[in-house]
Amino acid sequence: MRQSGSQRRPFYVHIATLFIGLFCLFGALLILQQFAQHRAQGMAHEYQNFQQYRERLALALQLNERPARTSLKLLRAGSLMQADDLEARLTFLPQLIEVLASNHGYGAIYVGYDNGDFFLVRTLTERVKVQLGSLPEGSNILVQSLARGQGDYLYYDARQQLIARQPIPDYQFDPRARLWYQQALHHNGITSTAPYLFFTTKEPGITLAMASQDRKAVIGIDASVERISALIGKMQQEGTQLVLFDRHATLLATDPAQLPGYDRLRVLPKISTLSDPVFTLLQRRLSAEPELLKGRHALTLDDPERGEWQVNLSPVGEGSSYYLGLLISSERLFADAKRQALHNLGNALLALLLMLPIIWFAARRTATPLLALTREAERIQHFDFSEGEHTHSSIQEIEDLSRTMSGMRLTLGNFMNMGRALGAEHDMDALFKLVLSETISAAGAIGGALYLVESGQLRPVRAFWQGQLLQRFDGDPLLRPVLRGERVSLALESGIWHRHLSGWGDYPGPGQLVAEPLLSHNQEVTGCLQILLPPCSPDELAARISLIEALAGTSASAIENQRLLAEQKQLLESFIELIAGAIDAKSPYTGGHCQRVPELTRLLAEAASAERHGPFADFRPNAQEWEAIHIASWLHDCGKVTTPEFVVDKATKLETLYDRIHEIRTRFEVLKRDAHIAALSEQLSEQQCSLARTAVAPAWAELDAEFAFVAECNQGGEWMAPERLEQLQRIASRSWLRTLDDRLGIGVEEFKRHGRAPLPLPCRESLLADKPEHRIPRPDHDRLETDNPWGFTVKVPECLYDRGELHNLGIRRGTLSEEERYKINEHIIQTIRMLERLPFPRHLKQVPEIAGGHHEKIDGSGYPRGLNRAQMSIPARIMAIADIFEALTASDRPYKSGKSLSQSLAIMSQMANEGHIDPDLFSLFLRSRIWQQYGQRFLDEAQCDQVNLAAFSNPGPSEPASLLRSRDLKPSRQTSKRPPPG
């Protein structure tokens, strides 16, 4: 299938696209390589910055803790931790205030004692004052004391003068329960707590603590890390985020602008509380992968809102419990790399633009020969095998393709010409001649012969030698390997010629004999082509043999197709004749009806086609139409296979599968005996018996007369006048005594038809009756709807059969009831249905119409479709006349005798005048004397009487037309009335 134009591109476009694609590919690879280098450089630069940040923060943390550690050691060496009351502890107040003043990050210094005392000194900064609320004016130092259960708050000014003392009687604080106190007791030296939020100042920080030598007191300093956040705010650059946290992702320090408000918090928040969503992603990643806190790691986070971020993680120092995270926006990190890549891309596009004309010119030069070959291929595609332009190319493959295309064009041309010729030929002899002559011409041979396989031997069919048809030729011994499906190829030497081919003529000189087997579709040898070639080179010989092999395959297919077609036609015709013969054999009384109607149809159709003037001047059936007429005439009564024999052969009114008159006779016998018994019961002596017989004789005589009347009615030879029907009713009113159940021993279907409840026995029954069980309902599938697909217009009786005795004996004319008459007429309906189901080829599509129209009348009163003359084809009207004439003259019917020619023609003349059959065709039937030819072949001598053609211009008075409307033939007094079987 050809692709749409949007999918196809010229070859030079593909070449140019290939070069452009390669250029773009290499350019893209170089740009990507440079982009990767710039990106790696950016990552390395940021890692160096990260290392600097980490070192500076580590130093800041050390500087934050170092003074506190020194002060703790000095204070431990003093006697503060051994002071046991408030006054002794206040003596160290100046020293403690000096330690707090030396570093603004220290919030408070305190000592916890093993007896529960607690002593704390805190600088009152503005932040502390806000948290503590109202304080004495001028307060600068706060001392919180818990000594021997007494709590006090002491407020000092900047000159360390006591301003106020506030007792706190309910001071509830136990330093021994604090974590810093417990850690210091269990460790030697200075310990530090995990970062936490100072309760009083709401600042993040840690507590440094150290126990006394005697482990009875612990001194601690609160060191804030808030200055670390200020340092981070100074260090970080635009597009970067620095954060300090512990192993639990607890936030210690970051850019002050991002820090949350600690005033309402009780514990330090996690890093996810920061305003930037990327910190939430970082915390989730740390929770899922704890190993990221072991050593240095680099990872990437994808923020749906702010894009991709590059993250560097590392402990602040060796063994530190604090970690530094540097988060850099990829957009900022790789901005320089992207700018450089775009610059390189612009240079590459400019270079490509300059190279486009060169690439386009080279591609067009390369593709020009291929365009010429494409035009030649399109000519071949459109079956144009004329000589085209010769293509030259410097590319060897294209030059070879050009030569191959030329050879293919010539070969396909020969094949197409031969295929068309073989497909158009249907005559076998002409086909043989064509196969041989075309093969000799295509192969450039000097002669050849065609053989067909018959009875296992090769039979010569036709031979040409040097342009002349040979009448006698041989060579069979040379071709025996062909019967095994083998090719024969022999050098044509003088000895071979004189031994096997001398009948062809004088020896023509050296050459080659090639015999190619003809194989059927199942690889059976059906014949062979023997070709005599002139001298040629081995390559040319091989090419010619290949051509002969291909031509032999085409020839074998054509011959086999024609043979199969002829065999199928013969099989179809034999099958049709077989069906027609079976229909005639089904009833001994229809005889050769199906054989005689085709003969009459053929004779009348030939007479019509011979007319040169009049209504049949244009009736010129071709061979296919003759075949349709022939098949239709043989199948015109195929529907009779569905008609029961007992209906077709019904000779009396009461006959079904048997003649029920015998059953009625038995009933009369019973009545006679009943009468006799009744009479005998009254007489006991012999004399009385004699008297009884005398007394019963009148009853017997009356019953004999009544039975004779019933038997006469059964024959259907007389018109059933109203008085005869009344007499039949009187006879039927007689009753007889039944003592047996009439449901015993009957079939299921008949039992269903009884319907009524059984009468009590014994019971009286009418001598003749129409009982419910006599009425056989018509199945739904046997009914015809008004809008049936076949267009049938016949009236369908309600019952399939009505076997009522009075119903059948009361038939007005003939022996058939309405149901039985429909059953016989139904054969044409079945004929049409059966034939329309057959997959006839196109030239036989008229067969159902021709075969199914022979019971139609030209006035539209026929059946089953009620067609008129305009709706009937000429073959259908011809078959109607043939069917009627055969039925009238047939002498093998049980219900009538065959009519003579004059009687039959008189009836048909009246039918023509009344619009039942085509008057023009009937006139042709008379003029052509087809009736006479038919009578000489098929009728008895007694039927072939003298015919006065002049008497058939008007209906004969002896055959009323009203008696023919159902195709009923006027019977003699001894015959019964019924439609003709056709």
Short mmCIF file of N, CA and C in Angstrom, two decimals, residues 20 99 219 464 500 604 606 612 792 896 967:
data_model
loop_
_atom_site.label_atom_id
_atom_site.label_comp_id
_atom_site.label_asym_id
_atom_site.label_seq_id
_atom_site.Cartn_x
_atom_site.Cartn_y
_atom_site.Cartn_z
N ILE A 20 22.67 16.42 7.60
CA ILE A 20 22.30 17.43 8.60
C ILE A 20 22.15 16.77 9.96
N VAL A 99 32.50 36.66 83.93
CA VAL A 99 32.48 35.57 82.93
C VAL A 99 31.35 35.78 81.93
N ILE A 219 28.69 22.66 88.12
CA ILE A 219 28.57 24.00 87.61
C ILE A 219 28.33 23.95 86.10
N PHE A 464 3.83 -26.30 -32.79
CA PHE A 464 4.21 -25.31 -33.79
C PHE A 464 5.69 -25.52 -34.13
N HIS A 500 13.97 -39.22 -32.55
CA HIS A 500 12.74 -38.90 -31.83
C HIS A 500 11.92 -37.76 -32.43
N LEU A 604 -39.04 -23.74 -27.09
CA LEU A 604 -39.73 -22.47 -27.21
C LEU A 604 -38.75 -21.29 -27.12
N GLU A 606 -35.60 -21.32 -28.12
CA GLU A 606 -34.90 -21.26 -29.40
C GLU A 606 -35.78 -20.62 -30.47
N ARG A 612 -36.97 -12.46 -35.77
CA ARG A 612 -36.28 -11.23 -36.18
C ARG A 612 -37.21 -10.02 -36.15
N PHE A 792 -44.02 -13.08 -1.33
CA PHE A 792 -45.10 -14.01 -1.60
C PHE A 792 -46.43 -13.41 -1.17
N LYS A 896 -55.97 -38.23 -13.35
CA LYS A 896 -56.51 -37.77 -14.64
C LYS A 896 -55.83 -38.54 -15.75
N ARG A 967 -54.93 -23.87 -12.23
CA ARG A 967 -54.25 -24.89 -13.02
C ARG A 967 -54.94 -26.24 -12.90
#
